[in-house]
């Protein structure tokens, strides 16, 4: 028994052996919960939140509380599988040994690399947020190989670039201090579904008398619990922020001392804001002038006031500028002076000084010039490109781990066609036969969070967490790290770093300022971040001041205002927020969660349904020039007029007609960060033909 596992008395039977193991949630969520995993007779029987961890406080979301069900799922991939069907046929695989799979994969990769290593591409994202099982050993492998690099943009890079341009990094408030705020703007975040522990603190503030306002095109479960919901049109958040600034200026609800002392570019920003009176904002955003004026009064006259942003609002063409403009609001009012004021989009920047990324990824392994970078959000186009001087070599091999691009990447008809190429060699490390695994040449069984060691940072709080291995891997599953170690050996890579253990990687992940033994003993280690980090300025920019210059409203690619001809054919704006019981495409195959979620839905306002003769509960086709998908129609008040909500991200093969919402999204990139514009999408609806 490991020193980190605490034995407890079991009442099940005298012979049973029960212990509690410290863990961390691996998923792409700001909460990064501290877990307590109960193991009985070498089987996980319960996954709970750590009650003593301040942010987790004993609570878990519905998804992760069922994590044991995911690990012991009867459809787990537990041995290497080799494709024996053509890629345009129904998938058929046969089991093979690890030795045979690795030897064949290495031979295929060696042959490609001998001609052009940049024809090989890794594709990964946040299937685990761990530093060890994420881009630790895998980055070493691809650096040594000289493969193309992947620009990992699919979720948050627009907002991240915006925060870096404005504040110098992704930094913000401490989560618990929202409980002391008197006004909270929950902007582009369905916190009850996707940021549960923030909602706990926001609800404390609400009970203490704070006003909560939800700003979101969809009337979410969070909006239901707020005092007010402002249902703006998708992609108009930047205009709303400029309108708020207009009113703050006109009414002199400004902290002039804070602006003068800590903000560069204020005069330029002020001039832009004065061009956005309430009437203009109302027309662009699809709200009333009175809503804008009252929101400005609330924000300008209430202290401390806090803003909780999330990443949904930046998934449009102007998403980066929108985040910049919203992020500047606390500077106008001096909200940063209080620990309960300011904003939070991501706290991940606080960890940057403590992370040893180079030690984990070993960029010095690269032999030769820096390889090209492929944007993961344009994988649909890029898999279909031929070699050219601009693009470089054609992509001949793809190694996918911690991601399910066939389901989650935009404009999936092109993604599918790319993965179906007979000349593309694809290896997928997975737990299940996802849409992407179905199109692989080899599927390699990977461990879940309960079966390996990892360390984690967070983008919702400021604690480093450790995840101890709770049980041995099931079947022939191996950690990502071990798969890449063995693949490196099969490729003939002899550098000593490929032999390092997971514990060695975990210890290398941070500087000496993070006491690894203390981390292991408690399960987390808190960073020394001040309670009110910017009360006196000191932002992590080159000069310590906020940068406001250049921020401006950028309209959508697709909207009634920016593309009227397209809007005449496809008059409905579509956003695709996550279904409450899934996390990206994870958990879609967990039956208990899918039973709660039901089936793929598109939410439509009654006015829009009536105009098309559509009846609640019928099957409809959602379509545009890029494609169409079939789902159930839900007529309800969660959709505002002119906007439909296509809830995602379902696996294509578990949806009606083998499609999902990304059938109609496009590959246009955001103004900053080169991220996808999932929520910048025009569609039309019609009843499904009988």
Coordinates of C-alpha atoms in Angstrom, one line a residue, residues 121-683:
X121 CA 1.1 15.5 -37.0
X122 CA 0.1 15.1 -33.3
X123 CA -3.5 16.0 -32.5
X124 CA -4.4 16.4 -28.8
X125 CA -6.1 18.7 -26.4
X126 CA -7.7 18.5 -23.0
X127 CA -9.0 14.9 -22.7
X128 CA -6.8 15.2 -19.7
X129 CA -5.5 18.5 -18.3
X130 CA -2.6 16.8 -16.5
X131 CA 0.9 17.9 -17.1
X132 CA 2.3 14.4 -17.1
X133 CA -0.3 12.5 -19.2
X134 CA -1.0 15.6 -21.4
X135 CA 2.1 16.9 -23.2
X136 CA 4.9 15.4 -21.1
X137 CA 6.4 12.3 -22.7
X138 CA 4.4 12.9 -25.9
X139 CA 6.0 16.3 -26.5
X140 CA 9.4 14.7 -26.1
X141 CA 8.5 12.1 -28.7
X142 CA 7.3 14.6 -31.3
X143 CA 10.2 17.0 -30.7
X144 CA 12.7 14.1 -31.3
X145 CA 10.8 13.0 -34.3
X146 CA 10.7 16.5 -35.8
X147 CA 6.9 16.3 -36.5
X148 CA 4.7 19.2 -37.3
X149 CA 3.6 21.1 -34.3
X150 CA -0.1 21.5 -33.3
X151 CA -1.5 25.0 -32.5
X152 CA -3.9 24.0 -29.7
X153 CA -6.6 26.6 -30.3
X154 CA -9.9 24.8 -30.1
X155 CA -11.2 26.1 -26.8
X156 CA -9.6 29.1 -25.3
X157 CA -6.9 30.7 -27.3
X158 CA -8.9 33.8 -28.4
X159 CA -9.7 34.7 -24.8
X160 CA -6.2 33.8 -23.7
X161 CA -4.6 36.0 -26.3
X162 CA -7.0 38.8 -25.2
X163 CA -6.1 38.6 -21.6
X164 CA -2.4 38.5 -22.4
X165 CA -2.7 41.5 -24.6
X166 CA -4.6 43.4 -21.9
X167 CA -3.2 42.2 -18.6
X168 CA 0.0 40.4 -19.5
X169 CA -1.4 37.0 -18.7
X170 CA -4.5 35.0 -17.9
X171 CA -4.9 36.2 -14.3
X172 CA -7.8 37.4 -12.2
X173 CA -9.7 37.2 -8.9
X174 CA -9.7 34.4 -6.4
X175 CA -12.7 32.2 -6.7
X176 CA -13.9 32.3 -3.0
X177 CA -14.0 36.1 -2.8
X178 CA -17.0 36.2 -5.2
X179 CA -19.0 35.4 -2.1
X180 CA -18.2 38.9 -0.8
X181 CA -19.3 40.7 -4.0
X182 CA -22.3 43.0 -4.1
X183 CA -22.8 42.7 -7.8
X184 CA -21.8 39.8 -10.1
X185 CA -22.1 39.8 -13.8
X186 CA -22.0 36.2 -15.0
X187 CA -21.0 36.8 -18.6
X188 CA -21.1 34.0 -21.2
X189 CA -21.1 31.3 -18.5
X190 CA -23.6 28.7 -17.6
X191 CA -21.9 28.3 -14.2
X192 CA -24.4 25.8 -12.8
X193 CA -23.5 23.4 -15.6
X194 CA -19.9 24.2 -16.3
X195 CA -18.4 25.9 -13.3
X196 CA -20.3 24.5 -10.3
X197 CA -18.0 25.6 -7.6
X198 CA -18.0 29.3 -8.7
X199 CA -21.8 29.1 -8.5
X200 CA -21.5 28.0 -4.8
X201 CA -19.7 31.2 -4.0
X202 CA -22.0 33.3 -6.2
X203 CA -25.0 31.8 -4.5
X204 CA -23.5 32.8 -1.1
X205 CA -23.2 36.4 -2.3
X206 CA -26.8 36.2 -3.6
X207 CA -28.1 35.0 -0.2
X208 CA -26.1 37.9 1.4
X209 CA -27.9 40.4 -0.8
X210 CA -25.8 40.7 -3.9
X211 CA -27.4 41.1 -7.3
X212 CA -26.6 38.5 -10.0
X213 CA -27.0 39.3 -13.7
X214 CA -26.6 36.7 -16.4
X215 CA -25.4 38.0 -19.9
X216 CA -25.9 35.2 -22.4
X217 CA -27.8 34.6 -25.7
X218 CA -29.3 31.5 -24.1
X219 CA -31.6 31.5 -21.0
X220 CA -29.4 29.0 -19.2
X221 CA -30.0 27.2 -15.9
X222 CA -27.7 29.8 -14.4
X223 CA -29.9 32.6 -15.9
X224 CA -32.9 31.0 -14.2
X225 CA -31.3 31.6 -10.8
X226 CA -30.1 35.2 -11.4
X227 CA -32.0 38.3 -10.7
X228 CA -31.8 39.4 -14.4
X229 CA -31.0 37.8 -17.7
X230 CA -29.8 40.0 -20.7
X231 CA -30.2 37.9 -23.8
X232 CA -27.9 39.6 -26.3
X233 CA -27.3 38.4 -29.8
X234 CA -24.4 36.1 -30.3
X235 CA -21.1 37.9 -31.0
X236 CA -22.2 41.3 -29.7
X237 CA -20.6 41.2 -26.3
X238 CA -18.0 43.7 -27.3
X239 CA -20.6 46.2 -28.4
X240 CA -22.4 45.7 -25.0
X241 CA -19.1 46.4 -23.2
X242 CA -18.5 49.6 -25.2
X243 CA -22.0 50.7 -24.4
X244 CA -21.4 50.1 -20.7
X245 CA -18.2 52.2 -20.9
X246 CA -20.2 55.0 -22.7
X247 CA -22.6 55.2 -19.8
X248 CA -19.9 55.0 -17.1
X249 CA -18.2 57.9 -18.8
X250 CA -21.3 60.0 -19.3
X251 CA -22.3 59.5 -15.7
X252 CA -18.8 59.8 -14.4
X253 CA -19.0 56.5 -12.7
X254 CA -15.2 56.2 -13.1
X255 CA -12.2 55.8 -10.8
X256 CA -10.0 58.5 -12.4
X257 CA -7.1 57.8 -10.1
X258 CA -7.0 54.1 -11.0
X259 CA -7.2 54.8 -14.7
X260 CA -4.4 57.4 -14.6
X261 CA -2.2 55.3 -12.4
X262 CA -2.6 51.9 -14.0
X263 CA -4.0 52.0 -17.6
X264 CA -2.3 52.9 -20.9
X265 CA -4.5 53.7 -23.9
X266 CA -7.4 55.1 -21.9
X267 CA -8.0 58.1 -24.0
X268 CA -8.2 56.0 -27.2
X269 CA -10.6 53.6 -25.6
X270 CA -12.7 56.5 -24.2
X271 CA -13.1 57.9 -27.7
X272 CA -14.3 54.6 -29.1
X273 CA -16.8 54.1 -26.2
X274 CA -18.4 57.5 -26.7
X275 CA -19.5 56.3 -30.2
X276 CA -21.7 53.6 -28.5
X277 CA -24.8 55.3 -27.0
X278 CA -27.6 53.0 -25.6
X279 CA -29.6 53.2 -28.8
X280 CA -26.8 51.9 -31.0
X281 CA -26.0 49.2 -28.5
X282 CA -29.6 48.1 -28.4
X283 CA -29.8 47.8 -32.2
X284 CA -26.6 45.8 -32.5
X285 CA -27.1 43.6 -29.4
X286 CA -30.8 43.0 -29.8
X287 CA -31.7 44.3 -26.4
X288 CA -33.4 47.5 -25.2
X289 CA -31.6 50.8 -24.4
X290 CA -33.2 50.6 -20.9
X291 CA -31.5 47.3 -20.3
X292 CA -28.1 48.8 -21.2
X293 CA -28.6 51.9 -19.1
X294 CA -29.7 49.9 -16.0
X295 CA -26.9 47.5 -16.3
X296 CA -24.4 50.4 -16.5
X297 CA -26.0 52.0 -13.4
X298 CA -25.8 48.7 -11.5
X299 CA -22.1 48.2 -12.4
X300 CA -21.1 51.8 -12.0
X301 CA -22.7 52.4 -8.6
X302 CA -22.2 49.1 -6.8
X303 CA -19.0 48.1 -5.1
X304 CA -17.5 45.6 -4.9
X305 CA -18.6 44.4 -8.4
X306 CA -17.2 41.3 -10.0
X307 CA -17.4 39.7 -13.5
X308 CA -17.2 36.0 -14.2
X309 CA -16.4 35.4 -17.8
X310 CA -16.2 32.1 -19.6
X311 CA -15.0 31.0 -22.9
X312 CA -18.3 30.7 -24.8
X313 CA -18.4 34.4 -25.6
X314 CA -15.1 34.3 -27.4
X315 CA -16.1 31.6 -29.9
X316 CA -17.0 34.2 -32.6
X317 CA -15.0 36.2 -35.1
X318 CA -14.6 39.1 -32.7
X319 CA -14.2 37.0 -29.6
X320 CA -10.7 38.2 -28.7
X321 CA -11.7 41.9 -28.8
X322 CA -14.9 41.2 -26.9
X323 CA -12.9 39.6 -24.1
X324 CA -10.5 42.6 -24.1
X325 CA -13.4 45.0 -23.8
X326 CA -15.2 43.2 -21.0
X327 CA -11.9 42.7 -19.2
X328 CA -11.2 46.4 -19.2
X329 CA -14.5 47.3 -17.3
X330 CA -13.1 46.7 -13.8
X331 CA -10.3 49.3 -14.6
X332 CA -12.9 52.0 -15.3
X333 CA -14.6 51.6 -11.9
X334 CA -11.5 50.7 -9.9
X335 CA -13.2 47.4 -9.0
X336 CA -9.7 45.8 -8.7
X337 CA -9.1 47.7 -5.4
X338 CA -11.2 45.1 -3.6
X339 CA -10.5 41.4 -3.3
X340 CA -14.2 40.9 -4.2
X341 CA -14.0 43.1 -7.3
X342 CA -12.5 42.7 -10.7
X343 CA -13.0 39.7 -13.0
X344 CA -12.0 36.1 -13.6
X345 CA -11.8 34.4 -17.0
X346 CA -8.8 32.1 -16.2
X347 CA -6.4 31.8 -13.4
X348 CA -3.9 29.7 -15.4
X349 CA -1.4 32.6 -15.8
X350 CA -0.7 32.5 -12.0
X351 CA 1.0 29.1 -12.5
X352 CA 3.3 30.3 -15.3
X353 CA 6.3 31.2 -13.1
X354 CA 6.1 27.8 -11.3
X355 CA 5.9 25.6 -14.4
X356 CA 8.9 23.8 -15.9
X357 CA 7.5 23.3 -19.4
X358 CA 10.9 22.9 -21.1
X359 CA 11.9 20.3 -18.6
X360 CA 8.8 18.3 -19.4
X361 CA 8.7 18.7 -23.2
X362 CA 12.5 18.9 -23.9
X363 CA 12.5 21.2 -27.0
X364 CA 16.3 20.6 -27.3
X365 CA 15.5 17.1 -28.7
X366 CA 14.5 18.8 -32.0
X367 CA 17.1 18.2 -34.6
X368 CA 17.0 20.8 -37.4
X369 CA 14.8 23.9 -37.9
X370 CA 11.6 24.5 -36.1
X371 CA 8.8 22.6 -37.8
X372 CA 5.6 24.2 -39.2
X373 CA 2.5 24.6 -37.0
X374 CA -0.9 23.3 -38.0
X375 CA -4.0 24.9 -36.4
X376 CA -6.1 22.2 -34.8
X377 CA -9.3 24.2 -35.6
X378 CA -8.7 23.9 -39.4
X379 CA -7.9 20.2 -39.4
X380 CA -10.9 19.7 -41.8
X381 CA -9.2 21.8 -44.5
X382 CA -5.7 20.7 -43.6
X383 CA -6.2 17.0 -44.0
X384 CA -7.5 17.6 -47.5
X385 CA -4.6 19.8 -48.6
X386 CA -2.0 18.7 -51.0
X387 CA 1.7 19.6 -50.5
X388 CA 2.5 23.1 -51.5
X389 CA 5.2 25.8 -50.9
X390 CA 2.8 27.6 -48.5
X391 CA 1.4 24.6 -46.6
X392 CA 4.4 22.3 -46.7
X393 CA 4.1 18.6 -47.0
X394 CA 0.8 16.8 -47.1
X395 CA -0.2 15.3 -43.8
X396 CA 0.5 11.5 -44.1
X397 CA 0.2 10.4 -40.4
X398 CA -1.9 11.6 -37.5
X399 CA -1.4 10.5 -33.8
X400 CA -4.5 11.5 -31.8
X401 CA -4.6 11.4 -28.0
X402 CA -6.7 13.3 -25.4
X403 CA -9.0 14.4 -28.2
X404 CA -11.9 13.4 -30.5
X405 CA -11.6 15.7 -33.5
X406 CA -14.1 14.0 -35.7
X407 CA -16.8 15.0 -33.2
X408 CA -15.4 18.3 -31.9
X409 CA -13.7 20.0 -34.7
X410 CA -15.7 22.5 -36.8
X411 CA -17.1 21.7 -40.2
X412 CA -17.1 18.0 -39.6
X413 CA -18.0 16.9 -43.1
X414 CA -14.5 18.0 -44.2
X415 CA -13.0 16.4 -41.0
X416 CA -14.6 13.1 -41.8
X417 CA -13.5 13.2 -45.4
X418 CA -9.9 13.9 -44.3
X419 CA -9.9 11.0 -41.8
X420 CA -11.3 8.7 -44.4
X421 CA -8.3 9.2 -46.7
X422 CA -7.0 5.7 -47.5
X423 CA -3.4 7.2 -47.6
X424 CA -3.6 8.7 -44.1
X425 CA -2.1 6.6 -41.3
X426 CA -4.0 7.3 -38.1
X427 CA -3.2 6.1 -34.5
X428 CA -5.6 6.9 -31.7
X429 CA -4.9 6.5 -28.0
X430 CA -8.4 6.1 -26.4
X431 CA -10.6 4.7 -23.7
X432 CA -13.5 4.1 -26.1
X433 CA -14.4 3.7 -29.7
X434 CA -15.2 7.3 -30.4
X435 CA -16.0 8.8 -33.8
X436 CA -12.3 9.4 -34.3
X437 CA -11.3 5.9 -33.1
X438 CA -13.7 4.5 -35.7
X439 CA -11.6 6.0 -38.4
X440 CA -8.2 4.9 -37.0
X441 CA -5.7 2.4 -38.4
X442 CA -4.7 1.5 -34.8
X443 CA -6.5 2.1 -31.5
X444 CA -4.3 1.9 -28.4
X445 CA -5.9 1.4 -25.0
X446 CA -5.1 4.3 -22.6
X447 CA -5.6 4.5 -18.9
X448 CA -8.2 6.7 -17.1
X449 CA -7.5 9.1 -14.3
X450 CA -8.0 6.4 -11.7
X451 CA -5.2 4.3 -13.2
X452 CA -2.2 6.6 -13.5
X453 CA -0.2 9.4 -11.7
X454 CA -0.5 13.0 -12.7
X455 CA -0.2 16.6 -11.5
X456 CA -2.5 19.4 -12.4
X457 CA -2.8 23.2 -12.4
X458 CA -6.2 25.0 -12.7
X459 CA -7.8 27.8 -14.6
X460 CA -10.4 28.5 -12.0
X461 CA -8.3 28.6 -8.8
X462 CA -4.7 28.8 -7.7
X463 CA -3.9 25.4 -6.3
X464 CA -1.6 22.7 -7.8
X465 CA -3.1 19.3 -7.4
X466 CA -1.8 15.7 -7.5
X467 CA -3.6 12.7 -8.8
X468 CA -2.2 9.5 -7.3
X469 CA -2.8 6.2 -9.1
X470 CA -5.8 4.5 -7.3
X471 CA -5.8 1.1 -9.1
X472 CA -3.8 -0.9 -11.6
X473 CA -4.7 -0.4 -15.3
X474 CA -7.5 -2.6 -16.5
X475 CA -6.8 -5.1 -19.2
X476 CA -3.8 -4.0 -21.4
X477 CA -4.4 -0.3 -21.0
X478 CA -1.3 1.9 -20.5
X479 CA -0.8 5.5 -19.5
X480 CA -0.1 7.9 -22.4
X481 CA 3.4 8.3 -21.0
X482 CA 4.1 4.6 -21.3
X483 CA 2.7 4.3 -24.8
X484 CA 5.0 7.1 -26.0
X485 CA 8.0 5.6 -24.1
X486 CA 7.5 2.3 -25.8
X487 CA 6.9 3.9 -29.2
X488 CA 10.1 5.9 -28.7
X489 CA 12.0 2.7 -28.1
X490 CA 10.4 1.1 -31.1
X491 CA 11.6 4.1 -33.2
X492 CA 15.1 3.6 -31.9
X493 CA 15.2 6.8 -29.7
X494 CA 17.8 6.2 -27.1
X495 CA 17.9 9.5 -25.2
X496 CA 17.7 8.9 -21.4
X497 CA 14.7 11.2 -21.0
X498 CA 12.5 8.6 -22.6
X499 CA 13.2 6.2 -19.7
X500 CA 12.1 8.6 -17.0
X501 CA 9.2 7.5 -14.8
X502 CA 5.9 9.2 -14.3
X503 CA 7.0 10.3 -10.8
X504 CA 10.2 11.8 -12.3
X505 CA 8.0 13.7 -14.8
X506 CA 5.7 14.9 -12.0
X507 CA 8.6 16.1 -9.9
X508 CA 10.1 18.0 -13.0
X509 CA 6.8 19.7 -13.8
X510 CA 7.3 22.6 -11.3
X511 CA 10.1 24.7 -9.9
X512 CA 11.4 24.1 -6.4
X513 CA 8.9 26.7 -5.1
X514 CA 6.3 23.9 -5.3
X515 CA 7.1 21.5 -2.5
X516 CA 6.4 18.2 -4.1
X517 CA 6.3 16.3 -0.7
X518 CA 3.9 18.8 0.7
X519 CA 1.8 18.5 -2.5
X520 CA 1.7 14.7 -2.1
X521 CA 0.9 14.8 1.6
X522 CA -2.1 17.2 1.3
X523 CA -3.2 16.6 -2.3
X524 CA -2.7 20.2 -3.3
X525 CA -0.4 23.1 -2.9
X526 CA -1.7 26.7 -2.9
X527 CA 0.2 29.4 -4.8
X528 CA 1.1 32.6 -2.8
X529 CA -1.1 35.0 -4.8
X530 CA -2.3 38.2 -3.0
X531 CA -5.9 38.4 -2.0
X532 CA -6.5 41.6 -4.0
X533 CA -3.6 41.2 -6.6
X534 CA -4.2 44.4 -8.5
X535 CA -5.4 46.8 -5.8
X536 CA -2.2 48.8 -6.4
X537 CA -1.8 47.9 -10.1
X538 CA 1.3 45.7 -10.7
X539 CA -0.2 43.8 -13.7
X540 CA 2.1 41.2 -15.3
X541 CA 2.7 43.3 -18.4
X542 CA 6.1 44.7 -19.4
X543 CA 5.5 48.0 -17.6
X544 CA 3.0 46.8 -15.0
X545 CA 0.1 48.7 -16.5
X546 CA -3.1 47.6 -18.3
X547 CA -3.0 47.9 -22.1
X548 CA -6.3 49.3 -23.4
X549 CA -5.2 50.5 -26.9
X550 CA -6.5 48.7 -29.9
X551 CA -9.5 47.0 -28.4
X552 CA -12.7 47.5 -30.5
X553 CA -15.9 45.8 -31.5
X554 CA -15.5 43.2 -34.4
X555 CA -18.7 41.9 -36.0
X556 CA -19.4 38.2 -36.7
X557 CA -18.6 36.5 -40.0
X558 CA -22.2 35.4 -40.2
X559 CA -25.1 37.6 -38.9
X560 CA -28.0 39.7 -40.1
X561 CA -25.9 42.8 -39.9
X562 CA -22.6 41.6 -41.3
X563 CA -23.8 39.2 -44.0
X564 CA -27.4 40.2 -45.0
X565 CA -27.4 38.1 -48.2
X566 CA -26.4 34.9 -46.3
X567 CA -28.9 35.8 -43.6
X568 CA -31.8 35.9 -46.1
X569 CA -31.2 32.2 -46.8
X570 CA -30.2 31.2 -43.3
X571 CA -31.9 33.7 -41.0
X572 CA -31.2 32.0 -37.6
X573 CA -28.1 32.5 -35.6
X574 CA -27.0 29.3 -34.0
X575 CA -24.8 28.8 -30.9
X576 CA -23.8 25.3 -29.7
X577 CA -23.3 25.3 -26.0
X578 CA -22.5 22.1 -24.2
X579 CA -25.2 19.7 -23.1
X580 CA -25.3 19.9 -19.3
X581 CA -24.4 16.3 -18.6
X582 CA -21.5 16.1 -21.0
X583 CA -18.1 17.8 -21.0
X584 CA -17.1 18.5 -24.6
X585 CA -17.4 15.0 -26.1
X586 CA -16.5 13.2 -22.9
X587 CA -19.1 11.2 -21.0
X588 CA -21.4 11.0 -24.0
X589 CA -21.2 7.2 -23.9
X590 CA -21.8 6.9 -20.1
X591 CA -25.3 5.5 -20.2
X592 CA -26.6 7.0 -16.9
X593 CA -25.6 10.5 -18.1
X594 CA -26.9 10.0 -21.6
X595 CA -30.2 8.8 -20.1
X596 CA -30.5 12.1 -18.2
X597 CA -29.6 14.1 -21.3
X598 CA -31.9 12.2 -23.5
X599 CA -31.1 13.0 -27.1
X600 CA -29.6 15.7 -29.3
X601 CA -31.8 18.8 -29.2
X602 CA -32.1 22.2 -30.9
X603 CA -33.8 24.8 -28.7
X604 CA -36.0 27.2 -30.6
X605 CA -38.2 30.2 -29.6
X606 CA -41.9 29.7 -30.2
X607 CA -42.0 32.6 -32.6
X608 CA -39.4 31.1 -34.9
X609 CA -41.0 27.6 -34.7
X610 CA -44.4 29.0 -35.6
X611 CA -43.0 30.9 -38.5
X612 CA -41.8 27.6 -39.9
X613 CA -44.8 25.5 -38.9
X614 CA -42.7 23.4 -36.6
X615 CA -44.2 21.5 -33.6
X616 CA -42.4 20.8 -30.3
X617 CA -40.8 17.4 -30.2
X618 CA -40.6 16.7 -33.9
X619 CA -37.4 15.8 -35.7
X620 CA -35.9 18.7 -37.7
X621 CA -33.1 19.3 -40.1
X622 CA -30.7 22.1 -39.2
X623 CA -28.8 23.1 -42.3
X624 CA -26.7 25.6 -44.2
X625 CA -24.3 25.4 -47.2
X626 CA -21.8 23.4 -45.2
X627 CA -24.1 20.5 -44.3
X628 CA -27.1 19.5 -42.1
X629 CA -27.8 17.5 -39.0
X630 CA -30.9 15.9 -37.6
X631 CA -32.1 16.4 -34.1
X632 CA -35.2 16.8 -31.9
X633 CA -36.9 20.2 -31.7
X634 CA -37.4 21.7 -28.3
X635 CA -39.6 24.8 -28.3
X636 CA -38.8 26.7 -25.1
X637 CA -37.9 30.0 -23.5
X638 CA -34.2 29.1 -23.4
X639 CA -33.9 30.3 -27.0
X640 CA -34.4 34.0 -27.8
X641 CA -36.1 35.0 -31.1
X642 CA -33.7 34.7 -34.0
X643 CA -31.3 32.4 -32.2
X644 CA -31.3 28.6 -31.9
X645 CA -29.3 26.6 -29.5
X646 CA -27.9 23.3 -30.9
X647 CA -26.7 21.5 -27.7
X648 CA -23.5 19.6 -28.1
X649 CA -21.2 17.9 -28.4
X650 CA -22.8 14.5 -29.0
X651 CA -20.8 11.8 -30.7
X652 CA -21.9 11.7 -34.3
X653 CA -22.7 8.0 -34.2
X654 CA -24.9 8.4 -31.1
X655 CA -26.9 11.2 -32.8
X656 CA -29.7 10.9 -35.3
X657 CA -28.5 10.2 -38.8
X658 CA -24.9 9.9 -37.7
X659 CA -24.2 13.7 -37.5
X660 CA -23.8 16.3 -34.8
X661 CA -23.9 20.1 -34.5
X662 CA -20.5 20.6 -36.0
X663 CA -21.9 19.5 -39.4
X664 CA -22.9 23.2 -39.9
X665 CA -20.1 25.1 -38.1
X666 CA -17.3 26.7 -40.1
X667 CA -13.5 26.9 -39.9
X668 CA -13.3 30.7 -39.8
X669 CA -10.9 31.9 -37.1
X670 CA -11.2 34.5 -34.4
X671 CA -9.6 38.0 -34.5
X672 CA -7.1 37.0 -31.8
X673 CA -5.6 33.7 -30.9
X674 CA -6.6 31.9 -34.2
X675 CA -9.4 30.1 -32.5
X676 CA -12.6 28.6 -34.0
X677 CA -15.8 30.6 -34.3
X678 CA -18.3 27.9 -33.3
X679 CA -21.0 30.3 -32.2
X680 CA -20.7 32.5 -35.3
X681 CA -23.0 30.5 -37.5
X682 CA -26.2 31.0 -39.5
X683 CA -28.6 28.2 -40.2

